[in-house]
Amino acid sequence: MRPTGGDVVPAACRRAVDWLRLRWRRSLQLRVVATTMLLGLAVVAVVGALLLDRIQNGLVEERLNAARGEALSGRADAQSRLDTVSGTAGLNLVVNDLLPSLASTDPDRTRDVVLLRGLDNDRPAVVPNLSSRDLALSVIPLDLRRRVAATGRQEAQFVKVRRTGSERSVPGIAVGSRVSLPVAGDYELYFVFTLEREQETIALVRRTLVGGGVALVLLLGAISWVVTRQVVSPVRQAALVAQRLSSGRLHDRMIARGEDDLARLAASFNTMAQNLQRQIGQLENLSRVQQRFVSDVSHELRTPLTTIRMAADLIYEVRSGFDPPTARSAELLETQLDRFEALLDDLLEISRIDAGGELLELEPADLRDVAARVVEATVPLSAASGSVLELVPSSTPCVAEMDVRRVERVLRNLVVNALEHGNGLPIEIRTGAGHDAVAVSVRDHGVGLKPGESALVFNRFWRGDPSRARTLGGTGLGLAIATEDARLHGGWLQAWGEPGRGSCFRLTLPSRPGHELEASPLPLAPRTDEAELTVGGPYLRLPPRAPSSPLTRPEPGPMPPRPSRPVRSG
Ligand SMILES: Nc1ncnc2c1ncn2[C@@H]1O[C@H](COP(=O)(O)OP(=O)(O)OP(=O)(O)O)[C@@H](O)[C@H]1O
Ligand SMILES: [Mg+2]
């Protein structure tokens, strides 16, 4: 289904939010800059609001005082002019003149005058309610009029100033007091001042404060960005150099400039890296010396061993002429010489691998053929151990580029191990092919592996039962060599095992050299619902026998003895 516009926008928003979250978590600089700007914004907003309030109050108060003063003198002037009048006609003339003269003449018309008949005046109305210019009479609120009538003193109040015929109103101040008109009685004289100029001034101050505040916050952000950059850059550089050091680039160092704290940090970091490099170098040298020693000793032992071998073979051949204890000694000598030779071969192989530069002789081969050859070669051993070797070949070709000699060695060791630890129960050798990988697994139903042992088995000289005499069994180098062989191929060698349920060892190789393995075509651990062979018990499951399998399960009987001569892994 094609995404609709509504789906695309939230997806883009989600991506942007995820990106921001990631940046926020990873960038110390971003966090410092954002926090500084937010705190700066809060401070600027509070200070700006306080400042604006003070300025506003000051301006209005000043205007109110000025208005009261102007109203006072205006009222005195009006009263004195009204006192001179006698008669109704003259009164109307003076009143008509009075209002325009008391109102301001400036074009902004900041002062207007209203004359209203007193609330308690019950004389005949000879003078109507009047206002200068077109000021609406309703501008004067009733409660102000009541206060003026009640106190008889000057009273002031904030009002909305409106002209007749206009809906627009502006804030203003009305200051009123009583005047006494001859014949007409008590009237109220109001001076109305508009606050438009003050309003404009306050708007200007507000704009200035907002603009200044935004500029200040941006400036704060820029400053914190520059400052944190100075601190964060060396830290980032240290992290990068540490990463490179851990990836093996031991010569990388930080740039240490100046004498400040950051320069000292860089210098200490470099000293640490130098010490580490020296120690790693020493360890490498030591390891090289040890490898060389093992290699030299193994080589040196070869010549005397060959001589001893020839002599021992001679004695072994004629042992029938010896008395029984001497004949037994000749047999023991022969067995232990086999083990000695095998150990020497393994040591030389390990030394060669450690020295590096091992080259693979790659050729395309089918893992099914390799497995069949190994199984065939192990027939004598399987007969001796009592285990049936079941070859379950893949129905599809398992062709990969491999060093056949090494893969055969790995597989032989796995099969021999399975025979040694399989308790005489069947052993399945499966092959499988995937998209980019081929695999072979060897599954036995013997002693199995204890928790944690599936990793330990690949260690050099590790053997499951340390109490087992060193004069028996293998040397514990077979799986270590097999791991190196798998690694040289860019493959995996993995183990699974549980006590009493047996083990499974799986070798996975990439079909093409250099291809990164992602999965194996064969399972390692058995499925939980898979029926198991119980140790020593009857078969619960038997895999289909491969037509090519040369082996049959031997008649049930007592467990035959282990082979006296160990089978080498290579
Ligand atoms: N199929 C298995 N079941 C149980 N334990 C195993 C199995 N395969 C290996 N192990 C354990 O892992 C150990 C190491 O195996 P490895 O093949 O490296 O050495 P080895 O067989 O003892 O000697 P060699 O060097 O002759 O192969 C074995 O001694 C054994 O304890
Ligand atoms: Mg082995």
mmCIF file of N, CA and C and ligand atoms in Angstrom, residues 339 342 346 413-422 442-444 446-449 453 456-465 468 472-481 496 502-505 566-569, ligand 1:
data_model
loop_
_atom_site.group_PDB
_atom_site.id
_atom_site.type_symbol
_atom_site.label_atom_id
_atom_site.label_comp_id
_atom_site.label_asym_id
_atom_site.label_seq_id
_atom_site.Cartn_x
_atom_site.Cartn_y
_atom_site.Cartn_z
ATOM 1 N N ARG A 339 52.269 -41.060 20.821
ATOM 2 C CA ARG A 339 51.704 -39.840 21.413
ATOM 3 C C ARG A 339 52.691 -38.683 21.325
ATOM 4 N N ALA A 342 52.779 -37.365 17.882
ATOM 5 C CA ALA A 342 51.558 -36.598 17.595
ATOM 6 C C ALA A 342 51.642 -35.221 18.244
ATOM 7 N N ASP A 346 51.590 -31.552 16.416
ATOM 8 C CA ASP A 346 50.646 -30.477 16.764
ATOM 9 C C ASP A 346 51.381 -29.207 17.158
ATOM 10 N N ASN A 413 39.268 -34.543 13.302
ATOM 11 C CA ASN A 413 39.366 -34.330 14.751
ATOM 12 C C ASN A 413 37.979 -34.341 15.393
ATOM 13 N N LEU A 414 36.991 -33.728 14.722
ATOM 14 C CA LEU A 414 35.634 -33.692 15.282
ATOM 15 C C LEU A 414 35.071 -35.105 15.388
ATOM 16 N N VAL A 415 35.286 -35.910 14.317
ATOM 17 C CA VAL A 415 34.730 -37.265 14.312
ATOM 18 C C VAL A 415 35.439 -38.129 15.359
ATOM 19 N N VAL A 416 36.775 -37.984 15.437
ATOM 20 C CA VAL A 416 37.526 -38.782 16.418
ATOM 21 C C VAL A 416 37.110 -38.381 17.840
ATOM 22 N N ASN A 417 36.956 -37.076 18.077
ATOM 23 C CA ASN A 417 36.486 -36.614 19.398
ATOM 24 C C ASN A 417 35.129 -37.228 19.719
ATOM 25 N N ALA A 418 34.226 -37.212 18.714
ATOM 26 C CA ALA A 418 32.883 -37.755 18.934
ATOM 27 C C ALA A 418 32.956 -39.242 19.258
ATOM 28 N N LEU A 419 33.840 -39.951 18.562
ATOM 29 C CA LEU A 419 33.991 -41.383 18.839
ATOM 30 C C LEU A 419 34.536 -41.598 20.251
ATOM 31 N N GLU A 420 35.482 -40.713 20.651
ATOM 32 C CA GLU A 420 36.097 -40.858 21.973
ATOM 33 C C GLU A 420 35.117 -40.560 23.096
ATOM 34 N N HIS A 421 34.202 -39.584 22.855
ATOM 35 C CA HIS A 421 33.301 -39.158 23.937
ATOM 36 C C HIS A 421 31.857 -39.561 23.676
ATOM 37 N N GLY A 422 31.645 -40.417 22.662
ATOM 38 C CA GLY A 422 30.268 -40.718 22.243
ATOM 39 C C GLY A 422 29.626 -41.885 22.962
ATOM 40 N N VAL A 442 28.893 -32.465 13.476
ATOM 41 C CA VAL A 442 29.127 -33.802 14.016
ATOM 42 C C VAL A 442 28.416 -33.864 15.357
ATOM 43 N N ARG A 443 27.405 -34.732 15.421
ATOM 44 C CA ARG A 443 26.564 -34.782 16.619
ATOM 45 C C ARG A 443 26.725 -36.147 17.277
ATOM 46 N N ASP A 444 27.122 -36.141 18.562
ATOM 47 C CA ASP A 444 27.176 -37.419 19.286
ATOM 48 C C ASP A 444 26.196 -37.370 20.449
ATOM 49 N N GLY A 446 26.969 -38.681 23.538
ATOM 50 C CA GLY A 446 27.792 -39.200 24.631
ATOM 51 C C GLY A 446 27.759 -38.327 25.875
ATOM 52 N N VAL A 447 28.958 -38.110 26.433
ATOM 53 C CA VAL A 447 29.030 -37.438 27.740
ATOM 54 C C VAL A 447 28.562 -35.979 27.668
ATOM 55 N N GLY A 448 28.718 -35.374 26.520
ATOM 56 C CA GLY A 448 28.282 -33.977 26.370
ATOM 57 C C GLY A 448 29.248 -33.013 27.017
ATOM 58 N N LEU A 449 28.836 -31.742 27.092
ATOM 59 C CA LEU A 449 29.700 -30.697 27.655
ATOM 60 C C LEU A 449 28.973 -30.027 28.818
ATOM 61 N N GLU A 453 31.695 -25.122 28.969
ATOM 62 C CA GLU A 453 32.773 -25.877 28.321
ATOM 63 C C GLU A 453 32.765 -25.711 26.809
ATOM 64 N N LEU A 456 35.381 -23.375 26.247
ATOM 65 C CA LEU A 456 36.705 -23.794 26.739
ATOM 66 C C LEU A 456 37.355 -24.845 25.844
ATOM 67 N N VAL A 457 36.526 -25.684 25.193
ATOM 68 C CA VAL A 457 37.103 -26.792 24.418
ATOM 69 C C VAL A 457 38.077 -26.304 23.350
ATOM 70 N N PHE A 458 37.928 -25.037 22.927
ATOM 71 C CA PHE A 458 38.792 -24.544 21.841
ATOM 72 C C PHE A 458 40.125 -24.000 22.362
ATOM 73 N N ASN A 459 40.283 -23.947 23.694
ATOM 74 C CA ASN A 459 41.548 -23.469 24.257
ATOM 75 C C ASN A 459 42.643 -24.518 24.084
ATOM 76 N N ARG A 460 43.871 -24.018 23.967
ATOM 77 C CA ARG A 460 45.003 -24.934 23.787
ATOM 78 C C ARG A 460 45.218 -25.780 25.042
ATOM 79 N N PHE A 461 45.443 -27.013 24.879
ATOM 80 C CA PHE A 461 45.731 -27.973 25.948
ATOM 81 C C PHE A 461 44.577 -28.153 26.931
ATOM 82 N N TRP A 462 43.388 -27.677 26.583
ATOM 83 C CA TRP A 462 42.255 -27.864 27.509
ATOM 84 C C TRP A 462 41.661 -29.245 27.282
ATOM 85 N N ARG A 463 41.446 -29.932 28.367
ATOM 86 C CA ARG A 463 40.807 -31.252 28.256
ATOM 87 C C ARG A 463 39.710 -31.346 29.303
ATOM 88 N N GLY A 464 38.615 -31.951 28.897
ATOM 89 C CA GLY A 464 37.418 -31.966 29.738
ATOM 90 C C GLY A 464 37.643 -32.567 31.107
ATOM 91 N N ASP A 465 38.415 -33.597 31.168
ATOM 92 C CA ASP A 465 38.609 -34.262 32.444
ATOM 93 C C ASP A 465 40.069 -34.132 32.842
ATOM 94 N N ARG A 468 42.170 -36.992 34.000
ATOM 95 C CA ARG A 468 42.580 -38.032 33.063
ATOM 96 C C ARG A 468 44.112 -38.005 32.914
ATOM 97 N N LEU A 472 47.162 -40.818 28.569
ATOM 98 C CA LEU A 472 46.061 -41.333 27.748
ATOM 99 C C LEU A 472 45.432 -40.198 26.954
ATOM 100 N N GLY A 473 44.652 -40.580 25.929
ATOM 101 C CA GLY A 473 43.864 -39.591 25.184
ATOM 102 C C GLY A 473 44.731 -38.660 24.374
ATOM 103 N N GLY A 474 44.087 -37.594 23.837
ATOM 104 C CA GLY A 474 44.796 -36.662 22.965
ATOM 105 C C GLY A 474 45.558 -35.631 23.770
ATOM 106 N N THR A 475 46.109 -34.652 23.042
ATOM 107 C CA THR A 475 46.934 -33.641 23.693
ATOM 108 C C THR A 475 46.138 -32.391 24.049
ATOM 109 N N GLY A 476 44.948 -32.263 23.520
ATOM 110 C CA GLY A 476 44.153 -31.057 23.791
ATOM 111 C C GLY A 476 44.479 -29.930 22.828
ATOM 112 N N LEU A 477 45.158 -30.244 21.730
ATOM 113 C CA LEU A 477 45.493 -29.203 20.747
ATOM 114 C C LEU A 477 44.625 -29.302 19.490
ATOM 115 N N GLY A 478 43.912 -30.421 19.336
ATOM 116 C CA GLY A 478 43.156 -30.666 18.099
ATOM 117 C C GLY A 478 42.164 -29.562 17.781
ATOM 118 N N LEU A 479 41.313 -29.189 18.754
ATOM 119 C CA LEU A 479 40.293 -28.172 18.477
ATOM 120 C C LEU A 479 40.911 -26.783 18.335
ATOM 121 N N ALA A 480 42.055 -26.547 19.044
ATOM 122 C CA ALA A 480 42.724 -25.243 18.905
ATOM 123 C C ALA A 480 43.223 -25.081 17.471
ATOM 124 N N ILE A 481 43.805 -26.146 16.923
ATOM 125 C CA ILE A 481 44.288 -26.096 15.533
ATOM 126 C C ILE A 481 43.094 -25.972 14.586
ATOM 127 N N TRP A 496 28.188 -27.139 20.836
ATOM 128 C CA TRP A 496 27.060 -27.175 21.767
ATOM 129 C C TRP A 496 27.149 -28.486 22.518
ATOM 130 N N GLY A 502 24.883 -35.316 25.013
ATOM 131 C CA GLY A 502 25.842 -35.333 23.921
ATOM 132 C C GLY A 502 26.270 -33.945 23.482
ATOM 133 N N SER A 503 26.986 -33.904 22.373
ATOM 134 C CA SER A 503 27.513 -32.629 21.887
ATOM 135 C C SER A 503 27.288 -32.518 20.389
ATOM 136 N N CYS A 504 27.427 -31.314 19.922
ATOM 137 C CA CYS A 504 27.394 -31.074 18.480
ATOM 138 C C CYS A 504 28.459 -30.043 18.150
ATOM 139 N N PHE A 505 29.319 -30.375 17.222
ATOM 140 C CA PHE A 505 30.349 -29.444 16.753
ATOM 141 C C PHE A 505 30.023 -29.106 15.304
ATOM 142 N N PRO A 566 46.490 -43.296 19.297
ATOM 143 C CA PRO A 566 45.560 -42.187 19.023
ATOM 144 C C PRO A 566 45.578 -41.796 17.555
ATOM 145 N N VAL A 567 44.429 -41.384 17.103
ATOM 146 C CA VAL A 567 44.350 -40.938 15.704
ATOM 147 C C VAL A 567 44.630 -39.451 15.681
ATOM 148 N N ARG A 568 45.513 -39.023 14.849
ATOM 149 C CA ARG A 568 45.897 -37.616 14.820
ATOM 150 C C ARG A 568 44.889 -36.788 14.047
ATOM 151 N N SER A 569 44.869 -35.569 14.445
ATOM 152 C CA SER A 569 43.942 -34.674 13.769
ATOM 153 C C SER A 569 44.526 -34.171 12.477
HETATM 154 N N1 LIG B 1 32.418 -34.601 21.213
HETATM 155 C C1 LIG B 1 32.877 -34.270 22.414
HETATM 156 N N2 LIG B 1 32.183 -34.584 23.532
HETATM 157 C C2 LIG B 1 32.660 -34.258 24.748
HETATM 158 N N3 LIG B 1 33.797 -33.584 24.949
HETATM 159 C C3 LIG B 1 34.545 -33.255 23.891
HETATM 160 C C4 LIG B 1 34.127 -33.575 22.566
HETATM 161 N N4 LIG B 1 35.061 -33.105 21.709
HETATM 162 C C5 LIG B 1 36.028 -32.538 22.467
HETATM 163 N N5 LIG B 1 35.727 -32.615 23.755
HETATM 164 C C6 LIG B 1 36.532 -32.133 24.883
HETATM 165 O O1 LIG B 1 37.410 -31.146 24.413
HETATM 166 C C7 LIG B 1 38.758 -31.461 24.713
HETATM 167 C C8 LIG B 1 39.671 -30.906 23.678
HETATM 168 O O2 LIG B 1 39.481 -31.573 22.453
HETATM 169 P P1 LIG B 1 40.655 -31.549 21.416
HETATM 170 O O3 LIG B 1 40.217 -32.225 20.174
HETATM 171 O O4 LIG B 1 41.150 -30.161 21.311
HETATM 172 O O5 LIG B 1 41.767 -32.355 22.150
HETATM 173 P P2 LIG B 1 41.896 -33.906 22.350
HETATM 174 O O6 LIG B 1 40.907 -34.589 21.527
HETATM 175 O O7 LIG B 1 41.888 -34.141 23.802
HETATM 176 O O8 LIG B 1 43.338 -34.098 21.785
HETATM 177 P P3 LIG B 1 43.850 -34.041 20.275
HETATM 178 O O9 LIG B 1 44.808 -32.903 20.253
HETATM 179 O O10 LIG B 1 44.473 -35.354 20.014
HETATM 180 O O11 LIG B 1 42.650 -33.795 19.418
HETATM 181 C C9 LIG B 1 38.722 -32.956 24.824
HETATM 182 O O12 LIG B 1 39.793 -33.416 25.649
HETATM 183 C C10 LIG B 1 37.392 -33.224 25.449
HETATM 184 O O13 LIG B 1 37.444 -33.066 26.830
#
